[in-house]
PDB file of C-alpha atoms in Angstrom:
ATOM      1  CA  MET R1051     101.674 178.140 104.270  1.00 39.00           C
ATOM      2  CA  MET R1052      98.637 177.154 102.236  1.00 80.00           C
ATOM      3  CA  GLU R1053      97.603 174.512 104.781  1.00 84.00           C
ATOM      4  CA  LYS R1054      97.807 177.106 107.541  1.00 87.00           C
ATOM      5  CA  GLU R1055      95.371 179.402 105.702  1.00 87.00           C
ATOM      6  CA  ALA R1056      93.010 176.494 104.988  1.00 87.00           C
ATOM      7  CA  LYS R1057      93.117 175.521 108.656  1.00 87.00           C
ATOM      8  CA  LYS R1058      92.295 179.095 109.719  1.00 88.00           C
ATOM      9  CA  GLU R1059      89.325 179.204 107.354  1.00 88.00           C
ATOM     10  CA  LEU R1060      87.969 175.898 108.648  1.00 89.00           C
ATOM     11  CA  MET R1061      88.444 177.005 112.255  1.00 88.00           C
ATOM     12  CA  ARG R1062      86.378 180.127 111.499  1.00 87.00           C
ATOM     13  CA  ARG R1063      83.643 177.963 110.012  1.00 87.00           C
ATOM     14  CA  ALA R1064      83.746 175.597 112.986  1.00 88.00           C
ATOM     15  CA  LEU R1065      83.015 178.465 115.368  1.00 85.00           C
ATOM     16  CA  LYS R1066      79.691 179.056 113.602  1.00 83.00           C
ATOM     17  CA  ASP R1067      78.694 175.411 113.102  1.00 75.00           C
ATOM     18  CA  ASN R1068      77.063 173.263 115.735  1.00 76.00           C
ATOM     19  CA  HIS R1069      77.389 169.878 114.044  1.00 77.00           C
ATOM     20  CA  ILE R1070      78.657 167.930 117.045  1.00 87.00           C
ATOM     21  CA  VAL R1071      79.276 164.243 117.693  1.00 87.00           C
ATOM     22  CA  HIS R1072      80.002 163.107 121.254  1.00 85.00           C
ATOM     23  CA  VAL R1073      82.413 160.365 122.301  1.00 85.00           C
ATOM     24  CA  GLY R1074      81.391 158.997 125.666  1.00 80.00           C
ATOM     25  CA  LYS R1075      82.160 156.115 127.940  1.00 73.00           C
ATOM     26  CA  ASP R1076      81.395 153.586 125.205  1.00 72.00           C
ATOM     27  CA  GLY R1077      84.478 154.874 123.383  1.00 72.00           C
ATOM     28  CA  LEU R1078      85.220 154.213 119.747  1.00 78.00           C
ATOM     29  CA  LYS R1079      82.749 151.800 118.170  1.00 79.00           C
ATOM     30  CA  GLY R1080      81.509 151.149 114.661  1.00 76.00           C
ATOM     31  CA  SER R1081      78.360 153.167 115.238  1.00 84.00           C
ATOM     32  CA  LEU R1082      80.474 156.216 116.136  1.00 88.00           C
ATOM     33  CA  TYR R1083      82.409 155.930 112.876  1.00 90.00           C
ATOM     34  CA  ASP R1084      79.155 155.605 110.934  1.00 90.00           C
ATOM     35  CA  GLU R1085      77.761 158.740 112.590  1.00 90.00           C
ATOM     36  CA  VAL R1086      80.955 160.703 111.885  1.00 91.00           C
ATOM     37  CA  LYS R1087      80.925 159.608 108.234  1.00 92.00           C
ATOM     38  CA  THR R1088      77.262 160.613 107.895  1.00 92.00           C
ATOM     39  CA  GLN R1089      77.793 164.029 109.499  1.00 92.00           C
ATOM     40  CA  ILE R1090      80.927 164.798 107.466  1.00 93.00           C
ATOM     41  CA  LYS R1091      79.211 163.786 104.239  1.00 92.00           C
ATOM     42  CA  LYS R1092      76.244 166.003 105.097  1.00 92.00           C
ATOM     43  CA  ASN R1093      78.027 169.033 106.620  1.00 91.00           C
ATOM     44  CA  HIS R1094      81.671 168.790 105.405  1.00 91.00           C
ATOM     45  CA  LEU R1095      82.910 169.997 108.803  1.00 93.00           C
ATOM     46  CA  ILE R1096      82.107 168.648 112.264  1.00 93.00           C
ATOM     47  CA  LYS R1097      83.171 168.958 115.873  1.00 93.00           C
ATOM     48  CA  ILE R1098      83.670 165.931 118.058  1.00 92.00           C
ATOM     49  CA  LYS R1099      83.511 166.428 121.808  1.00 92.00           C
ATOM     50  CA  ILE R1100      85.261 163.900 124.013  1.00 91.00           C
ATOM     51  CA  LEU R1101      83.852 163.420 127.491  1.00 89.00           C
ATOM     52  CA  GLU R1102      86.381 163.762 130.274  1.00 86.00           C
ATOM     53  CA  ASN R1103      85.853 160.204 131.550  1.00 83.00           C
ATOM     54  CA  VAL R1104      87.327 158.723 128.348  1.00 83.00           C
ATOM     55  CA  GLU R1105      90.737 157.259 129.137  1.00 83.00           C
ATOM     56  CA  ILE R1106      92.292 157.573 125.663  1.00 84.00           C
ATOM     57  CA  LYS R1107      94.164 160.765 124.748  1.00 89.00           C
ATOM     58  CA  THR R1108      92.260 163.143 122.481  1.00 91.00           C
ATOM     59  CA  ASN R1109      95.032 163.181 119.850  1.00 93.00           C
ATOM     60  CA  ASP R1110      94.938 159.374 119.644  1.00 92.00           C
ATOM     61  CA  ILE R1111      91.157 159.448 119.289  1.00 91.00           C
ATOM     62  CA  ALA R1112      91.443 162.055 116.532  1.00 93.00           C
ATOM     63  CA  ASP R1113      93.945 159.934 114.600  1.00 95.00           C
ATOM     64  CA  THR R1114      91.833 156.793 114.962  1.00 93.00           C
ATOM     65  CA  ILE R1115      88.609 158.480 113.879  1.00 92.00           C
ATOM     66  CA  SER R1116      90.379 160.177 110.974  1.00 94.00           C
ATOM     67  CA  LYS R1117      91.785 156.885 109.679  1.00 94.00           C
ATOM     68  CA  ASN R1118      88.513 154.996 110.046  1.00 93.00           C
ATOM     69  CA  THR R1119      86.365 157.688 108.443  1.00 92.00           C
ATOM     70  CA  GLU R1120      88.826 158.860 105.776  1.00 93.00           C
ATOM     71  CA  SER R1121      88.653 162.435 107.047  1.00 94.00           C
ATOM     72  CA  ILE R1122      91.191 165.158 107.866  1.00 94.00           C
ATOM     73  CA  VAL R1123      91.898 166.391 111.395  1.00 95.00           C
ATOM     74  CA  VAL R1124      91.780 170.178 111.230  1.00 94.00           C
ATOM     75  CA  ASP R1125      92.540 170.821 114.891  1.00 93.00           C
ATOM     76  CA  VAL R1126      92.483 169.324 118.373  1.00 94.00           C
ATOM     77  CA  ARG R1127      91.957 171.660 121.315  1.00 91.00           C
ATOM     78  CA  GLY R1128      91.287 170.335 124.765  1.00 91.00           C
ATOM     79  CA  ASN R1129      88.528 167.748 124.391  1.00 92.00           C
ATOM     80  CA  VAL R1130      87.290 168.984 121.006  1.00 93.00           C
ATOM     81  CA  ILE R1131      88.314 167.603 117.615  1.00 94.00           C
ATOM     82  CA  ILE R1132      87.460 169.345 114.352  1.00 94.00           C
ATOM     83  CA  LEU R1133      87.255 167.150 111.256  1.00 95.00           C
ATOM     84  CA  THR R1134      86.598 167.844 107.610  1.00 94.00           C
ATOM     85  CA  ASP R1135      86.330 165.724 104.498  1.00 93.00           C
ATOM     86  CA  LYS R1136      89.234 165.355 102.087  1.00 92.00           C
ATOM     87  CA  ARG R1137      87.376 167.111  99.280  1.00 92.00           C
ATOM     88  CA  THR R1138      86.803 170.293 101.322  1.00 89.00           C
ATOM     89  CA  TRP R1139      90.412 170.284 102.551  1.00 90.00           C
ATOM     90  CA  THR R1140      91.820 169.857  99.029  1.00 89.00           C
ATOM     91  CA  SER R1141      89.481 172.503  97.645  1.00 89.00           C
ATOM     92  CA  LEU R1142      90.579 175.095 100.209  1.00 87.00           C
ATOM     93  CA  ILE R1143      94.267 174.360  99.673  1.00 85.00           C
ATOM     94  CA  GLN R1144      93.900 174.727  95.900  1.00 85.00           C
ATOM     95  CA  LYS R1145      91.827 177.885  96.310  1.00 78.00           C
ATOM     96  CA  ASN R1146      94.453 179.490  98.563  1.00 62.00           C
ATOM     97  CA  SER R1147      97.318 178.571  96.237  1.00 65.00           C
ATOM     98  CA  LYS R1148      95.923 180.640  93.366  1.00 59.00           C
TER      99      LYS R1148
END
């Protein structure tokens, strides 16, 4: 229940934010992970848009990016992934449990 409320809050924030990283035909490379880490550290919440010509499933991409950047997947909808850092996720869960 607490995770559901934290997810809703982060989804609301993601609607307002325009911190976007694109995954294109080059796919998942080290430079992509570096950019995601930088953006998450700076903004705490980012959107990743996957171009339609990428052959890997969006859920698989989300899991791979999450593992390599030590972030949390908030949601995957269509070709958009929303990620947050572990600190923000933990903070919201603790806040909602009080």
